[in-house]
Structures are given as C-alpha cells and as structure tokens.
mmCIF file of C-alpha atoms in Angstrom:
data_model
loop_
_atom_site.group_PDB
_atom_site.id
_atom_site.type_symbol
_atom_site.label_atom_id
_atom_site.label_comp_id
_atom_site.label_asym_id
_atom_site.label_seq_id
_atom_site.Cartn_x
_atom_site.Cartn_y
_atom_site.Cartn_z
ATOM 1 C CA ARG A 175 -9.231 15.398 -41.606
ATOM 2 C CA PRO A 176 -5.895 14.011 -40.449
ATOM 3 C CA TRP A 177 -3.004 14.395 -42.880
ATOM 4 C CA ILE A 178 -2.836 10.656 -43.530
ATOM 5 C CA ALA A 179 -6.371 10.780 -44.946
ATOM 6 C CA TYR A 180 -4.949 12.722 -47.908
ATOM 7 C CA MET A 181 -2.454 10.014 -48.815
ATOM 8 C CA ARG A 182 -3.219 7.477 -51.515
ATOM 9 C CA ILE A 183 -2.157 4.006 -50.516
ATOM 10 C CA LYS A 184 -2.302 0.623 -52.224
ATOM 11 C CA LYS A 185 -2.116 -2.699 -50.364
ATOM 12 C CA ILE A 186 0.801 -4.755 -51.627
ATOM 13 C CA LEU A 187 0.956 -7.498 -49.008
ATOM 14 C CA GLU A 188 -1.354 -9.088 -46.452
ATOM 15 C CA ILE A 189 -0.273 -12.316 -44.802
ATOM 16 C CA THR A 190 -0.940 -14.222 -41.590
ATOM 17 C CA ILE A 191 1.924 -16.377 -40.368
ATOM 18 C CA PRO A 192 1.115 -19.093 -37.812
ATOM 19 C CA GLY A 193 3.325 -19.740 -34.798
ATOM 20 C CA ASP A 194 4.700 -17.882 -31.809
ATOM 21 C CA PRO A 195 6.236 -14.508 -32.721
ATOM 22 C CA VAL A 196 9.954 -14.362 -31.894
ATOM 23 C CA PRO A 197 11.777 -11.090 -31.122
ATOM 24 C CA LYS A 198 15.075 -10.406 -32.871
ATOM 25 C CA GLY A 199 17.922 -11.414 -30.572
ATOM 26 C CA ARG A 200 20.994 -9.301 -30.003
ATOM 27 C CA PRO A 201 24.077 -10.386 -31.952
ATOM 28 C CA LYS A 202 26.636 -12.308 -29.897
ATOM 29 C CA ALA A 203 30.344 -11.519 -30.038
ATOM 30 C CA SER A 204 33.192 -13.941 -29.476
ATOM 31 C CA ARG A 205 36.915 -13.497 -29.719
ATOM 32 C CA GLN A 206 39.001 -15.653 -32.045
ATOM 33 C CA GLY A 207 42.611 -14.694 -31.673
ATOM 34 C CA ASN A 208 42.908 -11.017 -32.606
ATOM 35 C CA PHE A 209 39.506 -10.972 -34.293
ATOM 36 C CA ILE A 210 35.990 -10.461 -33.005
ATOM 37 C CA ARG A 211 33.341 -12.651 -34.595
ATOM 38 C CA MET A 212 29.701 -11.547 -34.536
ATOM 39 C CA ARG A 213 26.909 -14.090 -34.907
ATOM 40 C CA THR A 214 23.133 -14.053 -34.880
ATOM 41 C CA PRO A 215 21.469 -16.198 -32.187
ATOM 42 C CA LYS A 216 20.171 -19.558 -33.481
ATOM 43 C CA ARG A 217 16.580 -18.843 -32.428
ATOM 44 C CA THR A 218 16.558 -15.600 -34.455
ATOM 45 C CA ARG A 219 18.146 -17.322 -37.472
ATOM 46 C CA ASP A 220 15.652 -20.190 -37.366
ATOM 47 C CA GLU A 221 12.652 -17.869 -37.026
ATOM 48 C CA GLY A 222 13.944 -15.727 -39.911
ATOM 49 C CA GLU A 223 14.103 -18.807 -42.141
ATOM 50 C CA ARG A 224 10.595 -19.873 -41.094
ATOM 51 C CA LEU A 225 9.144 -16.412 -41.803
ATOM 52 C CA ARG A 226 10.935 -16.231 -45.144
ATOM 53 C CA PHE A 227 9.505 -19.629 -46.120
ATOM 54 C CA HIS A 228 5.929 -18.492 -45.362
ATOM 55 C CA VAL A 229 6.380 -15.220 -47.259
ATOM 56 C CA LEU A 230 7.856 -17.002 -50.301
ATOM 57 C CA GLN A 231 4.942 -19.474 -50.288
ATOM 58 C CA HIS A 232 2.522 -16.526 -50.199
ATOM 59 C CA LEU A 233 4.337 -14.748 -53.056
ATOM 60 C CA LYS A 234 3.873 -17.824 -55.255
ATOM 61 C CA LYS A 235 0.092 -17.393 -54.932
ATOM 62 C CA ILE A 236 -0.043 -13.691 -55.869
ATOM 63 C CA ASP A 237 1.323 -11.435 -58.611
ATOM 64 C CA SER A 238 4.817 -10.841 -57.266
ATOM 65 C CA SER A 239 6.038 -8.848 -60.270
ATOM 66 C CA ILE A 240 5.689 -5.597 -58.283
ATOM 67 C CA PHE A 241 8.294 -6.705 -55.744
ATOM 68 C CA PRO A 242 10.615 -5.438 -54.438
ATOM 69 C CA SER A 243 8.919 -2.065 -54.067
ATOM 70 C CA GLU A 244 10.935 1.152 -54.104
ATOM 71 C CA LYS A 245 8.125 3.460 -52.909
ATOM 72 C CA PRO A 246 7.497 4.758 -49.375
ATOM 73 C CA LEU A 247 5.607 2.222 -47.263
ATOM 74 C CA VAL A 248 3.111 2.042 -44.427
ATOM 75 C CA GLY A 249 3.126 -1.180 -42.413
ATOM 76 C CA PHE A 250 0.792 -2.669 -39.827
ATOM 77 C CA PHE A 251 2.345 -5.533 -37.885
ATOM 78 C CA GLU A 252 0.198 -7.426 -35.367
ATOM 79 C CA PHE A 253 1.827 -9.972 -33.059
ATOM 80 C CA TYR A 254 -0.466 -12.397 -31.225
ATOM 81 C CA ILE A 255 1.520 -13.976 -28.386
ATOM 82 C CA ARG A 256 0.515 -17.121 -26.491
ATOM 83 C CA ARG A 257 -1.424 -16.190 -23.359
ATOM 84 C CA PRO A 258 0.428 -17.128 -20.135
ATOM 85 C CA LYS A 259 -1.188 -19.585 -17.704
ATOM 86 C CA ASN A 260 -1.940 -16.855 -15.140
ATOM 87 C CA LEU A 261 -4.302 -15.173 -17.668
ATOM 88 C CA HIS A 262 -6.484 -18.272 -18.096
ATOM 89 C CA ARG A 263 -8.462 -17.686 -14.892
ATOM 90 C CA ARG A 264 -12.239 -17.477 -15.054
ATOM 91 C CA LYS A 265 -12.180 -13.737 -14.234
ATOM 92 C CA ASP A 266 -9.820 -12.923 -17.124
ATOM 93 C CA PRO A 267 -11.373 -11.711 -20.401
ATOM 94 C CA GLU A 268 -12.062 -14.283 -23.116
ATOM 95 C CA GLY A 269 -10.824 -12.169 -26.048
ATOM 96 C CA ILE A 270 -7.445 -10.709 -26.903
ATOM 97 C CA ILE A 271 -5.572 -8.662 -24.278
ATOM 98 C CA LEU A 272 -3.045 -5.897 -24.946
ATOM 99 C CA HIS A 273 0.506 -7.129 -24.370
ATOM 100 C CA THR A 274 2.470 -4.478 -22.461
ATOM 101 C CA LYS A 275 5.339 -6.584 -21.113
ATOM 102 C CA LYS A 276 8.709 -7.466 -22.576
ATOM 103 C CA PRO A 277 9.809 -8.161 -25.268
ATOM 104 C CA ASP A 278 9.295 -4.829 -26.989
ATOM 105 C CA GLY A 279 7.228 -4.647 -30.161
ATOM 106 C CA SER A 280 10.203 -3.072 -31.913
ATOM 107 C CA ASN A 281 12.214 -6.300 -31.487
ATOM 108 C CA PHE A 282 9.447 -8.335 -33.143
ATOM 109 C CA LEU A 283 9.287 -5.703 -35.887
ATOM 110 C CA LYS A 284 13.056 -5.710 -36.539
ATOM 111 C CA LEU A 285 13.048 -9.408 -37.364
ATOM 112 C CA ILE A 286 10.116 -9.060 -39.788
ATOM 113 C CA GLU A 287 11.684 -5.994 -41.452
ATOM 114 C CA ASP A 288 14.969 -7.841 -41.969
ATOM 115 C CA VAL A 289 13.243 -10.921 -43.409
ATOM 116 C CA LEU A 290 11.097 -8.930 -45.862
ATOM 117 C CA GLU A 291 13.991 -6.748 -47.043
ATOM 118 C CA GLY A 292 14.855 -7.670 -50.628
ATOM 119 C CA LEU A 293 11.645 -9.689 -51.022
ATOM 120 C CA ILE A 294 8.931 -7.058 -50.576
ATOM 121 C CA TYR A 295 10.960 -3.831 -50.507
ATOM 122 C CA LYS A 296 14.504 -2.725 -51.269
ATOM 123 C CA ASN A 297 15.343 -1.365 -47.816
ATOM 124 C CA ASP A 298 13.509 -1.181 -44.500
ATOM 125 C CA SER A 299 14.224 2.565 -44.385
ATOM 126 C CA GLN A 300 11.357 2.912 -46.907
ATOM 127 C CA PHE A 301 8.894 2.558 -44.030
ATOM 128 C CA PHE A 302 7.335 5.959 -43.542
ATOM 129 C CA MET A 303 5.041 4.605 -40.858
ATOM 130 C CA PRO A 304 5.604 1.134 -39.355
ATOM 131 C CA ILE A 305 3.011 0.358 -36.679
ATOM 132 C CA SER A 306 3.680 -2.556 -34.344
ATOM 133 C CA MET A 307 0.945 -3.976 -32.082
ATOM 134 C CA LYS A 308 1.280 -6.798 -29.519
ATOM 135 C CA PHE A 309 -1.587 -8.815 -28.106
ATOM 136 C CA TYR A 310 -2.104 -11.924 -26.022
ATOM 137 C CA THR A 311 -4.285 -14.385 -27.918
ATOM 138 C CA SER A 312 -7.808 -15.150 -26.779
ATOM 139 C CA LYS A 313 -8.115 -18.055 -24.345
ATOM 140 C CA THR A 314 -8.677 -20.475 -27.220
ATOM 141 C CA GLY A 315 -6.639 -18.530 -29.802
ATOM 142 C CA VAL A 316 -3.432 -19.630 -31.457
ATOM 143 C CA PRO A 317 -0.294 -17.473 -31.704
ATOM 144 C CA HIS A 318 0.342 -15.840 -35.078
ATOM 145 C CA GLN A 319 1.539 -12.684 -36.830
ATOM 146 C CA LYS A 320 -0.389 -10.504 -39.261
ATOM 147 C CA ILE A 321 1.488 -8.336 -41.699
ATOM 148 C CA ARG A 322 -0.128 -5.683 -43.900
ATOM 149 C CA ILE A 323 2.038 -3.440 -46.074
ATOM 150 C CA TYR A 324 0.813 -0.554 -48.201
ATOM 151 C CA GLU A 325 2.622 1.565 -50.803
ATOM 152 C CA ILE A 326 2.139 5.311 -50.780
ATOM 153 C CA THR A 327 1.205 6.005 -54.401
ATOM 154 C CA ASP A 328 1.255 9.863 -54.363
#
C-alpha cells in the first residue's frame, strides 16, 4: 500500500465556486519619489474578493467552529477553464479535456491559498500535499473551481 493509505484524513471543506478561474497576477511596482510602491493587479484583487465571498457564504451553512485549522492539510484543487472556440469542432471530445497550456496551475492555486488563509487554515505552509488540476470544460460545461481540503488527523 502507498504511504498515504496509512494516513487518517478528515474532510473539512468541499466547495464549488462558479465562474472562470483566474490565476494570481504578479505584483506591479511603481516608483513614487524615492520609494517603490507594490500593488496587486485589479483582476487578482477582484477575483480574491469574489472567492472570499463564496467561501464565507459556504461557511455560514456549515459548522465553522473548527476553522482556522492548525493541522497539516491535503488539498485537491480542480480548475475548469472555459473551452476555447477551436476545441468546439465536431471531432473534438464532448467531455472535459486536460488543460496543458498557460497559465500554470500553480498560479491558480496561489490565489486560492491566499484567499483561504486565515479563514480555513492559519498559514498556507500547512499544506503537506496540495494537488492542482486544470481542465477545459465539456462543450456544454460552465467554468468553475472545486476545492476539497482534508486535515491529517494522525
């Protein structure tokens, strides 16, 4: 048996968030006199607020007394990206397709980790095993993100 089969895990969060996944943008620097000012791109800021809203709405529906967790975590993050027009041909598969182009899955993951920090867990360094997966939606599918987080309970 693989070593992970010996771990005891408990699901603490499962949520599906509608909308196109957005990768975390690089911070922008500008000079103001002798100072350098760093700022987060507007698209990243807006998406962070939208994700936070959905997570807070979800937490109202469940027992959120266990949050923020301080235990090691395993996370499965699935990003379903809108299928481009050139993949809507008759010969293209109907179902989901693996997304192997840019942006990287790690950039999608960074934004989610930053948004959930303080809400679901103390620090994103608690992730023992974050797994990020990117897919194109099915031909009739809608873009969304699925987040599943588990605590390692010993």
